[in-house]
mmCIF file of C-alpha atoms in Angstrom:
data_model
loop_
_atom_site.group_PDB
_atom_site.id
_atom_site.type_symbol
_atom_site.label_atom_id
_atom_site.label_comp_id
_atom_site.label_asym_id
_atom_site.label_seq_id
_atom_site.Cartn_x
_atom_site.Cartn_y
_atom_site.Cartn_z
ATOM 1 C CA UNK O 1 154.517 122.205 98.274
ATOM 2 C CA UNK O 2 156.777 119.481 99.665
ATOM 3 C CA UNK O 3 156.773 115.863 98.528
ATOM 4 C CA UNK O 4 159.022 112.991 99.509
ATOM 5 C CA UNK O 5 159.423 109.284 98.955
ATOM 6 C CA UNK O 6 161.697 107.064 101.050
ATOM 7 C CA UNK O 7 163.256 103.657 100.685
ATOM 8 C CA UNK O 8 164.818 101.800 103.621
ATOM 9 C CA UNK O 9 167.753 99.595 102.711
ATOM 10 C CA UNK O 10 168.765 96.420 104.497
ATOM 11 C CA UNK O 11 172.449 97.317 104.635
ATOM 12 C CA UNK O 12 174.700 100.350 104.293
ATOM 13 C CA UNK O 13 176.062 98.953 101.005
ATOM 14 C CA UNK O 14 172.543 98.648 99.598
ATOM 15 C CA UNK O 15 171.681 102.189 100.783
ATOM 16 C CA UNK O 16 174.755 103.595 99.048
ATOM 17 C CA UNK O 17 173.864 101.684 95.872
ATOM 18 C CA UNK O 18 170.270 102.994 95.864
ATOM 19 C CA UNK O 19 171.580 106.511 96.533
ATOM 20 C CA UNK O 20 174.115 106.308 93.687
ATOM 21 C CA UNK O 21 171.468 105.097 91.234
ATOM 22 C CA UNK O 22 169.056 107.817 92.397
ATOM 23 C CA UNK O 23 171.715 110.487 91.812
ATOM 24 C CA UNK O 24 172.228 109.141 88.295
ATOM 25 C CA UNK O 25 168.499 109.446 87.621
ATOM 26 C CA UNK O 26 168.308 112.926 89.174
ATOM 27 C CA UNK O 27 171.121 114.133 86.914
ATOM 28 C CA UNK O 28 169.669 112.432 83.810
ATOM 29 C CA UNK O 29 167.141 115.198 83.104
ATOM 30 C CA UNK O 30 166.608 113.904 79.558
ATOM 31 C CA UNK O 31 165.309 110.636 81.098
ATOM 32 C CA UNK O 32 162.893 112.155 83.612
ATOM 33 C CA UNK O 33 159.875 111.327 81.441
ATOM 34 C CA UNK O 34 160.809 107.638 81.672
ATOM 35 C CA UNK O 35 160.931 107.804 85.477
ATOM 36 C CA UNK O 36 157.729 109.842 85.877
ATOM 37 C CA UNK O 37 155.568 108.052 83.303
ATOM 38 C CA UNK O 38 153.283 108.979 80.471
ATOM 39 C CA UNK O 39 151.408 111.830 82.193
ATOM 40 C CA UNK O 40 154.550 113.861 82.795
ATOM 41 C CA UNK O 41 156.090 116.591 80.728
ATOM 42 C CA UNK O 42 159.036 115.864 78.453
ATOM 43 C CA UNK O 43 162.208 117.351 79.959
ATOM 44 C CA UNK O 44 165.271 118.212 77.891
ATOM 45 C CA UNK O 45 168.533 119.466 79.379
ATOM 46 C CA UNK O 46 170.026 122.302 77.342
ATOM 47 C CA UNK O 47 173.117 124.456 77.604
ATOM 48 C CA UNK O 48 172.962 128.214 78.149
ATOM 49 C CA UNK O 49 172.125 128.718 74.458
ATOM 50 C CA UNK O 50 169.213 126.269 74.476
ATOM 51 C CA UNK O 51 170.943 123.402 72.625
ATOM 52 C CA UNK O 52 170.250 119.871 73.892
ATOM 53 C CA UNK O 53 173.131 118.320 75.840
ATOM 54 C CA UNK O 54 173.763 114.784 77.107
ATOM 55 C CA UNK O 55 175.575 115.385 80.395
ATOM 56 C CA UNK O 56 175.001 116.277 84.026
ATOM 57 C CA UNK O 57 173.269 119.618 84.564
ATOM 58 C CA UNK O 58 175.322 122.693 85.472
ATOM 59 C CA UNK O 59 174.334 126.049 86.951
ATOM 60 C CA UNK O 60 173.219 128.221 84.022
ATOM 61 C CA UNK O 61 171.792 125.305 82.010
ATOM 62 C CA UNK O 62 168.097 125.108 81.164
ATOM 63 C CA UNK O 63 165.363 122.492 81.263
ATOM 64 C CA UNK O 64 163.148 122.759 78.190
ATOM 65 C CA UNK O 65 159.755 121.304 79.099
ATOM 66 C CA UNK O 66 157.033 120.151 76.743
ATOM 67 C CA UNK O 67 153.938 120.006 78.947
ATOM 68 C CA UNK O 68 150.860 117.875 78.318
ATOM 69 C CA UNK O 69 148.949 121.194 78.132
ATOM 70 C CA UNK O 70 148.213 123.924 75.576
ATOM 71 C CA UNK O 71 151.320 125.460 73.991
ATOM 72 C CA UNK O 72 153.224 128.120 75.918
ATOM 73 C CA UNK O 73 152.887 131.318 73.914
ATOM 74 C CA UNK O 74 156.239 133.030 74.572
ATOM 75 C CA UNK O 75 158.654 130.085 74.444
ATOM 76 C CA UNK O 76 157.906 128.488 71.101
ATOM 77 C CA UNK O 77 155.605 125.848 72.693
ATOM 78 C CA UNK O 78 157.980 125.019 75.560
ATOM 79 C CA UNK O 79 158.147 126.058 79.186
ATOM 80 C CA UNK O 80 161.683 126.904 80.347
ATOM 81 C CA UNK O 81 163.451 126.822 83.709
ATOM 82 C CA UNK O 82 167.057 127.738 84.423
ATOM 83 C CA UNK O 83 169.328 125.846 86.799
ATOM 84 C CA UNK O 84 169.978 128.285 89.633
ATOM 85 C CA UNK O 85 171.865 126.058 92.093
ATOM 86 C CA UNK O 86 173.282 122.578 92.522
ATOM 87 C CA UNK O 87 173.938 121.753 96.157
ATOM 88 C CA UNK O 88 176.176 118.692 96.383
ATOM 89 C CA UNK O 89 176.722 117.519 99.952
ATOM 90 C CA UNK O 90 178.224 114.130 99.189
ATOM 91 C CA UNK O 91 181.232 112.803 101.030
ATOM 92 C CA UNK O 92 180.930 115.139 104.018
ATOM 93 C CA UNK O 93 179.750 112.356 106.281
ATOM 94 C CA UNK O 94 179.529 108.607 106.096
ATOM 95 C CA UNK O 95 176.000 108.761 107.517
ATOM 96 C CA UNK O 96 174.398 111.670 105.633
ATOM 97 C CA UNK O 97 174.756 112.967 102.091
ATOM 98 C CA UNK O 98 172.572 114.715 99.535
ATOM 99 C CA UNK O 99 172.414 116.470 96.205
ATOM 100 C CA UNK O 100 169.791 119.011 95.117
ATOM 101 C CA UNK O 101 169.028 120.904 91.906
ATOM 102 C CA UNK O 102 167.044 124.165 92.115
ATOM 103 C CA UNK O 103 165.457 125.736 89.036
ATOM 104 C CA UNK O 104 163.495 128.936 88.376
ATOM 105 C CA UNK O 105 161.174 129.810 85.454
ATOM 106 C CA UNK O 106 162.992 131.860 82.834
ATOM 107 C CA UNK O 107 162.814 133.305 79.349
ATOM 108 C CA UNK O 108 163.654 130.934 76.525
ATOM 109 C CA UNK O 109 167.354 131.137 75.642
ATOM 110 C CA UNK O 110 166.352 130.494 72.028
ATOM 111 C CA UNK O 111 164.450 133.755 71.511
ATOM 112 C CA UNK O 112 165.204 137.437 71.918
ATOM 113 C CA UNK O 113 162.096 137.897 74.082
ATOM 114 C CA UNK O 114 162.729 138.599 77.742
ATOM 115 C CA UNK O 115 159.358 137.288 78.927
ATOM 116 C CA UNK O 116 159.379 134.378 81.361
ATOM 117 C CA UNK O 117 158.424 131.377 79.289
ATOM 118 C CA UNK O 118 156.672 129.297 81.941
ATOM 119 C CA UNK O 119 153.220 129.079 83.508
ATOM 120 C CA UNK O 120 154.671 130.127 86.905
ATOM 121 C CA UNK O 121 156.344 133.502 87.347
ATOM 122 C CA UNK O 122 160.110 134.003 87.663
ATOM 123 C CA UNK O 123 159.989 134.076 91.491
ATOM 124 C CA UNK O 124 158.750 130.481 91.691
ATOM 125 C CA UNK O 125 161.255 127.716 92.325
ATOM 126 C CA UNK O 126 161.439 123.941 92.209
ATOM 127 C CA UNK O 127 164.073 121.898 94.007
ATOM 128 C CA UNK O 128 164.676 118.213 93.346
ATOM 129 C CA UNK O 129 166.754 116.432 96.003
ATOM 130 C CA UNK O 130 168.089 112.961 96.696
ATOM 131 C CA UNK O 131 169.516 112.288 100.147
ATOM 132 C CA UNK O 132 170.760 109.413 102.262
ATOM 133 C CA UNK O 133 170.604 109.303 106.043
ATOM 134 C CA UNK O 134 172.220 106.039 107.171
ATOM 135 C CA UNK O 135 170.183 103.321 105.446
ATOM 136 C CA UNK O 136 167.226 105.505 104.417
ATOM 137 C CA UNK O 137 167.308 107.090 100.960
ATOM 138 C CA UNK O 138 164.858 109.920 100.248
ATOM 139 C CA UNK O 139 163.867 111.701 97.049
ATOM 140 C CA UNK O 140 162.121 115.037 97.542
ATOM 141 C CA UNK O 141 160.468 117.832 95.607
ATOM 142 C CA UNK O 142 160.110 121.336 97.061
ATOM 143 C CA UNK O 143 157.999 123.939 95.247
ATOM 144 C CA UNK O 144 158.226 127.524 96.526
ATOM 145 C CA UNK O 145 156.455 130.818 95.778
ATOM 146 C CA UNK O 146 154.206 129.313 93.102
ATOM 147 C CA UNK O 147 152.360 132.163 91.408
ATOM 148 C CA UNK O 148 150.769 132.105 87.913
ATOM 149 C CA UNK O 149 152.715 134.006 85.260
ATOM 150 C CA UNK O 150 149.930 136.268 84.022
ATOM 151 C CA UNK O 151 151.876 139.548 83.939
ATOM 152 C CA UNK O 152 154.524 138.809 81.320
ATOM 153 C CA UNK O 153 152.752 137.220 78.356
ATOM 154 C CA UNK O 154 151.872 140.051 75.990
ATOM 155 C CA UNK O 155 148.940 138.215 74.428
ATOM 156 C CA UNK O 156 145.649 137.235 76.027
ATOM 157 C CA UNK O 157 145.976 133.580 74.990
ATOM 158 C CA UNK O 158 149.307 133.333 76.846
ATOM 159 C CA UNK O 159 147.836 134.913 79.978
ATOM 160 C CA UNK O 160 144.855 132.535 79.951
ATOM 161 C CA UNK O 161 146.990 129.466 79.258
ATOM 162 C CA UNK O 162 149.416 130.279 82.081
ATOM 163 C CA UNK O 163 146.611 130.971 84.557
ATOM 164 C CA UNK O 164 144.789 127.723 83.744
ATOM 165 C CA UNK O 165 147.919 125.525 83.811
ATOM 166 C CA UNK O 166 149.295 127.175 86.980
ATOM 167 C CA UNK O 167 145.989 126.864 88.829
ATOM 168 C CA UNK O 168 145.758 123.212 87.790
ATOM 169 C CA UNK O 169 149.302 122.675 89.035
ATOM 170 C CA UNK O 170 148.549 124.404 92.332
ATOM 171 C CA UNK O 171 145.408 122.286 92.749
ATOM 172 C CA UNK O 172 147.488 119.131 92.587
ATOM 173 C CA UNK O 173 147.830 118.035 88.964
ATOM 174 C CA UNK O 174 151.595 118.581 89.028
ATOM 175 C CA UNK O 175 151.759 116.754 92.370
ATOM 176 C CA UNK O 176 151.020 113.510 90.502
ATOM 177 C CA UNK O 177 153.948 114.134 88.138
ATOM 178 C CA UNK O 178 156.393 115.041 90.921
ATOM 179 C CA UNK O 179 155.323 112.068 93.074
ATOM 180 C CA UNK O 180 155.877 109.715 90.145
ATOM 181 C CA UNK O 181 159.239 111.331 89.361
ATOM 182 C CA UNK O 182 160.658 111.096 92.878
ATOM 183 C CA UNK O 183 159.431 107.493 93.187
ATOM 184 C CA UNK O 184 161.130 106.819 89.858
ATOM 185 C CA UNK O 185 164.413 108.227 91.212
ATOM 186 C CA UNK O 186 164.345 105.555 93.939
ATOM 187 C CA UNK O 187 163.082 102.623 91.878
ATOM 188 C CA UNK O 188 164.734 99.397 92.938
ATOM 189 C CA UNK O 189 164.715 96.047 91.171
ATOM 190 C CA UNK O 190 163.027 94.326 94.100
#
């Protein structure tokens, strides 16, 4: 599942400005709901212990997600993903630069349970990227290995919830959220 949105600037200075603002939005996980709109989940950046933080994400941090869906049964009503990688390719070239954040479903850091607390299984990944190639700035979403998490929840309600939400996501409901989010990363005042 790959999505992208592009903006063409009229000058290199404008392209760099759009890119810088998009990076700020990408890193402001706590503001993602504002960029994606009312139908999106509420994202909260937390540290490795699950406490909310107001800073740029780091590898090992978590996104705590409150979905507009039935409660997740293993994560105390939240879905959780852990930041696996941050690939920062800024400054290597005057013509091309990018930054990407990759997350994987994970157990909640706030409980002793080791069950993946997300509707997709732990092998699924999501990557959010902002890049600039000359005067074109692109925001992208890449979803990989999306498989419903129906093995780990120990209760039937959790299995059913995860299957229904994951199938809805795979059928395109989450596509609307990710499209809105990546467009929000590149919002200009024009």
